[in-house]
Coordinates of C-alpha atoms and ligand atoms in Angstrom, one line a residue:
M20 CA -29.7 -23.8 -26.2
P21 CA -27.7 -25.0 -23.0
D22 CA -29.8 -24.4 -19.7
I23 CA -28.0 -21.7 -17.7
D24 CA -30.6 -20.4 -15.6
G25 CA -29.2 -22.3 -12.6
L26 CA -25.6 -21.3 -13.1
P27 CA -24.2 -20.3 -9.9
L28 CA -22.2 -16.8 -9.9
R29 CA -19.1 -18.5 -8.9
E30 CA -19.0 -20.9 -11.8
W31 CA -19.3 -17.6 -14.3
T32 CA -15.9 -16.9 -15.4
P33 CA -16.6 -15.1 -18.6
R34 CA -13.6 -14.5 -20.8
P35 CA -13.4 -11.2 -22.7
Q36 CA -13.3 -11.3 -26.4
V37 CA -11.9 -7.6 -27.0
R38 CA -8.8 -7.7 -28.5
T39 CA -6.5 -5.0 -27.7
A40 CA -2.7 -4.2 -27.9
V41 CA -0.1 -5.4 -25.2
T42 CA 2.7 -3.2 -24.6
A43 CA 5.6 -4.9 -22.9
V44 CA 7.3 -2.3 -20.4
D45 CA 10.4 -4.5 -18.8
T46 CA 11.6 -1.9 -16.9
P47 CA 10.5 1.3 -15.5
A48 CA 11.2 4.7 -17.0
A49 CA 13.3 5.4 -14.1
P50 CA 14.7 3.0 -11.4
C51 CA 11.9 2.3 -8.8
I52 CA 11.4 2.3 -5.1
D53 CA 8.3 -0.2 -3.9
V54 CA 7.4 1.3 -0.6
H55 CA 4.6 -1.1 0.1
N56 CA 5.5 -4.6 0.2
H57 CA 5.9 -7.5 2.9
L58 CA 9.0 -9.5 3.3
G59 CA 8.8 -10.7 6.9
R60 CA 7.2 -13.4 8.8
W61 CA 4.0 -12.4 10.8
L62 CA 1.9 -12.7 7.6
S63 CA 3.2 -16.1 6.4
D64 CA 1.0 -19.2 7.2
D65 CA 3.6 -21.2 8.2
G66 CA 5.8 -18.4 10.1
D67 CA 8.6 -18.7 7.8
W68 CA 10.1 -15.7 6.0
L69 CA 7.7 -14.5 3.1
I70 CA 11.1 -14.5 1.0
A71 CA 12.9 -18.0 1.2
D72 CA 15.9 -16.9 -1.1
V73 CA 16.9 -13.1 -0.6
D74 CA 19.5 -13.5 -3.3
S75 CA 17.1 -14.6 -6.1
L76 CA 14.9 -11.8 -5.0
I77 CA 17.6 -9.3 -5.4
R78 CA 18.4 -10.9 -9.0
M79 CA 14.7 -10.3 -10.1
M80 CA 14.8 -6.3 -8.5
D81 CA 18.0 -6.0 -10.8
A82 CA 16.2 -7.5 -13.7
C83 CA 13.2 -4.9 -13.0
Q84 CA 15.2 -2.1 -12.1
V85 CA 13.6 -2.3 -8.4
E86 CA 16.4 -0.2 -6.5
A87 CA 14.8 -0.8 -3.0
I88 CA 11.9 -2.6 -1.3
V89 CA 10.3 -1.2 1.7
N90 CA 9.5 -4.3 4.3
L91 CA 6.4 -3.1 6.5
D92 CA 6.7 -6.6 8.6
G93 CA 9.5 -5.2 11.2
M94 CA 7.5 -5.6 14.3
W95 CA 9.0 -4.6 17.1
G96 CA 12.0 -6.3 19.4
D97 CA 13.8 -9.2 18.4
E98 CA 11.8 -9.8 15.4
L99 CA 12.5 -6.2 13.9
S100 CA 16.4 -6.8 14.5
E101 CA 15.9 -10.2 12.4
N102 CA 14.2 -8.6 9.9
L103 CA 16.8 -5.6 9.7
V104 CA 19.8 -8.1 10.0
R105 CA 18.2 -10.3 6.8
Y106 CA 17.3 -7.5 4.9
D107 CA 18.7 -3.9 5.3
V108 CA 22.3 -5.0 6.9
A109 CA 23.0 -7.5 4.6
H110 CA 21.9 -5.6 1.4
P111 CA 22.5 -2.0 2.0
G112 CA 20.4 0.2 0.0
R113 CA 18.2 -2.4 -1.2
F114 CA 15.5 -2.8 1.7
L115 CA 14.2 -0.3 4.4
T116 CA 12.5 -2.0 7.0
F117 CA 9.3 -0.2 9.0
C118 CA 8.5 -1.3 12.4
Q119 CA 5.1 -1.5 13.8
L120 CA 3.4 -1.1 16.9
D121 CA 1.4 -3.2 19.6
W122 CA -1.5 -1.3 19.6
M123 CA -3.2 -3.6 22.0
L124 CA -0.9 -2.1 24.7
L125 CA -3.6 0.8 24.7
A126 CA -5.9 -1.4 26.9
E127 CA -3.2 -1.1 29.7
P128 CA -3.0 2.0 31.8
D129 CA 0.6 2.8 30.8
G130 CA -0.1 2.0 27.4
E131 CA 1.1 5.1 25.5
A132 CA 4.4 5.3 27.5
R133 CA 4.9 1.9 26.5
L134 CA 4.4 2.5 22.6
I135 CA 6.3 5.5 22.9
A136 CA 9.4 3.5 24.6
S137 CA 9.0 0.6 21.6
L138 CA 9.1 3.3 18.9
E139 CA 12.1 4.7 20.4
D140 CA 13.5 1.2 20.7
S141 CA 12.5 0.4 17.2
A142 CA 14.3 4.0 15.9
R143 CA 17.7 2.7 17.8
R144 CA 17.6 -0.7 16.5
G145 CA 17.3 0.9 12.8
A146 CA 13.6 1.0 11.3
R147 CA 13.4 3.2 8.8
G148 CA 9.4 4.2 9.2
L149 CA 6.5 3.0 11.0
K150 CA 3.4 0.9 9.5
I151 CA 0.1 1.4 11.2
W152 CA -2.1 -1.5 10.1
K153 CA -5.9 -1.0 10.3
S154 CA -6.2 -3.0 13.7
L155 CA -6.1 0.9 14.9
G156 CA -9.9 1.8 14.6
L157 CA -11.3 -1.8 14.2
Q158 CA -9.7 -3.8 17.2
A159 CA -7.3 -1.8 19.7
R160 CA -9.2 -0.5 22.7
D161 CA -8.7 1.8 25.6
P162 CA -8.8 0.9 29.2
A163 CA -12.4 1.1 29.4
G164 CA -13.1 -0.8 26.6
E165 CA -13.8 1.8 24.0
L166 CA -12.4 1.4 20.3
V167 CA -9.5 3.4 19.7
L168 CA -9.9 5.5 16.6
P169 CA -6.5 6.6 14.7
D170 CA -7.5 10.4 15.9
D171 CA -7.5 9.5 19.5
P172 CA -5.4 12.1 21.8
A173 CA -2.9 9.1 22.9
V174 CA -2.4 7.9 19.1
V175 CA -1.7 11.9 18.1
R176 CA 0.9 11.7 20.6
V177 CA 2.3 8.4 19.9
V178 CA 2.5 9.4 16.1
R179 CA 4.1 13.1 16.6
R180 CA 6.9 11.1 18.2
A181 CA 7.4 9.1 15.2
G182 CA 8.0 12.5 13.4
E183 CA 10.0 13.9 15.8
L184 CA 12.4 10.6 15.5
G185 CA 12.2 11.0 11.9
L186 CA 10.3 7.8 11.1
P187 CA 7.8 8.3 8.2
V188 CA 4.4 6.8 9.0
L189 CA 3.0 4.4 6.2
I190 CA -0.9 3.6 7.6
H191 CA -3.7 1.8 6.6
S192 CA -7.2 2.7 7.9
A193 CA -10.5 1.2 6.9
D194 CA -10.2 0.6 3.2
P195 CA -11.7 -0.7 0.8
I196 CA -15.1 0.8 1.2
A197 CA -16.9 -2.0 0.4
F198 CA -15.9 -4.2 3.2
F199 CA -18.1 -1.7 5.4
E200 CA -21.0 -2.2 3.2
P201 CA -23.8 -4.6 3.4
L202 CA -22.8 -8.3 2.2
D203 CA -25.1 -9.0 -0.2
A204 CA -26.1 -9.0 -3.9
D205 CA -25.0 -5.3 -4.3
N206 CA -21.4 -5.4 -2.7
E207 CA -19.0 -5.3 -5.5
R208 CA -16.4 -6.9 -3.3
L209 CA -18.4 -10.4 -2.9
D210 CA -16.3 -12.7 -4.1
E211 CA -13.2 -11.4 -2.1
L212 CA -15.0 -11.4 1.3
R213 CA -16.6 -14.8 0.4
G214 CA -13.1 -16.1 0.7
S215 CA -11.9 -14.1 3.4
P216 CA -15.1 -13.3 5.5
D217 CA -13.2 -12.1 8.5
W218 CA -12.4 -8.9 6.2
W219 CA -16.1 -7.8 6.4
F220 CA -16.6 -4.8 8.8
G221 CA -20.4 -4.0 7.7
D222 CA -22.2 -4.4 10.8
P223 CA -22.8 -0.8 12.4
S224 CA -23.4 -2.2 15.6
V225 CA -19.7 -3.8 16.0
H226 CA -18.0 -1.5 13.7
P227 CA -17.3 2.5 13.1
T228 CA -18.8 3.2 9.7
F229 CA -16.1 3.9 6.9
D230 CA -16.6 7.5 6.9
R231 CA -15.8 7.7 10.5
L232 CA -12.7 5.7 10.1
W233 CA -11.4 8.0 7.1
E234 CA -12.4 10.9 9.0
A235 CA -10.1 10.0 11.7
H236 CA -7.5 9.1 9.6
A237 CA -7.4 12.5 8.0
A238 CA -7.7 14.1 11.6
L239 CA -4.5 12.2 12.5
V240 CA -2.6 13.5 9.6
L241 CA -3.8 17.2 10.5
A242 CA -2.9 16.6 14.0
C243 CA 0.8 15.9 13.3
P244 CA 2.5 18.2 10.9
G245 CA 5.6 17.2 11.8
T246 CA 5.5 13.6 10.5
A247 CA 5.7 12.3 7.3
F248 CA 2.5 10.2 6.4
I249 CA 1.9 7.7 3.5
G250 CA -1.6 6.9 3.3
A251 CA -1.6 3.2 2.1
H252 CA -3.5 1.9 -0.6
V253 CA -4.0 5.7 -2.5
G254 CA -4.8 7.2 0.7
N255 CA -7.1 4.4 1.9
L256 CA -9.7 5.8 -0.3
A257 CA -9.0 4.8 -4.0
E258 CA -12.6 4.7 -4.8
D259 CA -13.0 8.5 -4.2
L260 CA -9.9 10.4 -5.4
D261 CA -11.3 14.0 -4.9
R262 CA -11.5 13.5 -1.3
V263 CA -7.6 11.9 -1.4
S264 CA -6.8 15.0 -3.3
A265 CA -8.5 17.5 -0.8
L266 CA -6.5 15.8 1.9
M267 CA -3.3 16.2 0.0
D268 CA -4.1 20.1 -0.6
A269 CA -4.9 20.6 3.3
A270 CA -1.9 18.7 4.5
S271 CA 1.7 19.2 2.9
N272 CA 2.9 16.1 5.1
Y273 CA 0.4 13.5 3.2
H274 CA 1.5 11.5 0.6
V275 CA 0.0 8.0 -0.9
D276 CA 1.1 4.6 -2.2
I277 CA -0.5 3.0 -4.9
G278 CA 0.2 -0.5 -3.5
G279 CA -2.7 -3.3 -4.2
R280 CA -5.0 -0.8 -6.1
M281 CA -4.5 -1.3 -9.7
A282 CA -8.0 -2.6 -9.6
E283 CA -9.4 0.6 -8.5
L284 CA -7.1 3.2 -10.4
G285 CA -7.4 1.2 -13.8
R286 CA -11.3 1.6 -13.6
Q287 CA -10.5 5.3 -13.4
P288 CA -7.2 5.7 -15.3
R289 CA -7.8 9.5 -16.3
R290 CA -8.8 10.4 -12.8
F291 CA -5.6 9.1 -11.6
A292 CA -3.3 10.6 -14.0
R293 CA -5.0 14.2 -12.8
L294 CA -4.1 13.1 -9.3
V295 CA -0.6 12.4 -10.2
A296 CA -0.2 15.7 -12.4
E297 CA -2.0 17.6 -9.6
H298 CA 0.5 16.3 -6.8
P299 CA 3.7 15.3 -8.7
D300 CA 5.6 15.1 -5.4
R301 CA 3.2 13.0 -3.3
V302 CA 2.1 9.8 -5.1
L303 CA 4.9 6.9 -4.7
F304 CA 5.0 3.7 -6.2
G305 CA 4.2 0.3 -4.5
T306 CA 3.0 -2.9 -5.1
D307 CA 1.8 -4.9 -1.9
I308 CA 2.2 -7.6 -4.4
Y309 CA 3.9 -10.3 -2.3
P310 CA 6.0 -12.4 -2.6
A311 CA 7.3 -10.1 -5.3
D312 CA 7.4 -11.0 -8.8
E313 CA 8.5 -10.0 -12.0
E314 CA 5.4 -10.5 -13.6
Q315 CA 3.4 -8.1 -11.3
Y316 CA 6.4 -5.6 -11.3
R317 CA 6.3 -5.4 -15.1
L318 CA 2.2 -5.1 -15.1
H319 CA 2.6 -2.2 -12.7
F320 CA 5.0 -0.7 -15.3
R321 CA 2.8 -1.5 -17.9
F322 CA -0.1 0.2 -16.0
L323 CA 1.7 3.3 -15.4
E324 CA 3.6 4.0 -18.6
S325 CA 1.4 2.8 -21.5
D326 CA -2.2 3.5 -22.9
D327 CA -3.3 -0.1 -23.3
E328 CA -7.0 -0.8 -22.6
S329 CA -9.1 -3.6 -20.9
F330 CA -6.4 -6.1 -19.5
E331 CA -6.4 -8.4 -16.4
Y332 CA -5.1 -6.8 -13.2
A333 CA -4.2 -10.2 -11.8
P334 CA -3.3 -12.7 -14.9
G335 CA -4.5 -16.0 -14.3
S336 CA -7.2 -15.7 -11.4
P337 CA -10.5 -17.1 -13.1
I338 CA -12.5 -14.6 -11.3
P339 CA -10.7 -11.1 -10.8
P340 CA -10.1 -11.1 -6.9
Q341 CA -11.1 -7.2 -6.1
G342 CA -13.9 -7.0 -8.4
R343 CA -15.3 -8.3 -11.8
W344 CA -13.8 -5.7 -14.1
A345 CA -10.8 -5.0 -16.2
V346 CA -8.5 -2.1 -16.0
S347 CA -6.9 0.6 -18.5
A348 CA -3.6 2.0 -18.1
A349 CA -2.7 5.4 -16.8
A350 CA -0.5 6.6 -19.5
L351 CA 1.4 8.9 -17.1
P352 CA 3.2 11.7 -19.0
A353 CA 6.9 10.8 -18.9
E354 CA 8.1 13.8 -16.8
L355 CA 5.9 12.6 -13.8
L356 CA 7.4 9.2 -13.7
P357 CA 11.1 9.7 -12.1
A358 CA 9.2 11.2 -9.0
L359 CA 6.7 8.8 -8.8
Y360 CA 9.3 5.8 -9.1
R361 CA 11.8 6.8 -6.8
G362 CA 12.1 10.7 -6.3
N363 CA 9.0 11.2 -3.7
A364 CA 10.2 7.8 -1.9
A365 CA 13.8 8.9 -1.8
R366 CA 12.7 12.3 -0.1
V367 CA 10.4 10.6 2.4
L368 CA 12.4 7.8 3.5
G369 CA 15.6 10.1 3.6
I370 CA 17.7 8.3 0.6
A371 CA 20.3 10.4 -0.9
P372 CA 19.5 11.2 -4.8
A373 CA 20.9 9.1 -7.3
E374 CA 22.5 6.4 -5.7
T375 CA 22.7 4.4 -8.8
P376 CA 24.2 5.4 -12.5
A377 CA 21.1 4.6 -14.1
E378 CA 19.5 7.2 -11.8
A379 CA 22.1 9.9 -12.2
L380 CA 21.3 9.3 -16.1
V381 CA 17.7 9.9 -15.7
E382 CA 17.8 13.0 -13.3
T383 CA 20.7 15.0 -14.9
P384 CA 19.5 17.7 -17.0
A385 CA 21.0 17.5 -20.9
E386 CA 23.5 20.5 -21.4
T387 CA 22.7 22.5 -24.1
P388 CA 25.1 25.0 -25.1
A389 CA 24.0 28.2 -25.0
S390 CA 23.3 29.8 -28.4
Ligands
ZN414 ZN1 0.4 -4.5 2.7

């Protein structure tokens, strides 16, 4: 018997021996819009574009029937314009770039006015929405040095202005829960936090609690009924779909994307399918996989459409990055797919219906002669 008592956890990479069916889903049941992705420069290590060759990205999108990708990396000012020129203007209908706001300006006495001016400038330049990053609630401070939470009155006024300008708001608050839990043997995201220690916010003397932040997120949504929201990563609470569902019930302006949360949804696929069935007009397709690739799009189609069980959500990773488990697919009913893949996003983003022949085929009801 080999000695395994001293085997460190990081070297334990068990290979499941279960044999299960693999359903290939090469193209989605309807053309899709990926509402959560990153194509810009601010997230890249070297300051270069995350996509070096836009034409080859478009060939991949065509092969996977990805009609359009939302680029959340527009930032503001000239950086926004450069994103717009490279993507939206060069390839009409294929990309929608969102702007961001520099929430650190809230530390200045005239911060709110400058944020509103920035938003108006971004709308004029052609931004298609506003992305709010989770620095709001964790980093941005007011002139007195206090953290600014998402339901701060100044934030509410800025976000209402986004609604008046016709900009939907995709917002990431707090999420995931494990980043706010003690960093110890019980933490389900220990592998991920070991690799990215900056992502841990679990010291209550420094950061608000997860619940405080999520409640502020919900309060912001309720305070801005004229603004369309997309709660990132399944409403920033993929671990608790009952609470997400309750916010959708309370706020008809609240939508969610599924970006980056196959791991969470795939450990409760039946609860997820129920969420979609109960809110067929509110759940939006997104991946948050960057650089976007064919394998991951097809894995998402398989996750949504097949009934495959127990497969890897991050194929090729020796240790699953978001938790040591496998996922099972959601087997969503075919009639729910066109809205999830495209229709809901098109409505929220202001895209005309049926821009492509394939979409027209999907959405045109069959004419049956009266008998
Ligand atoms: Zn993202």
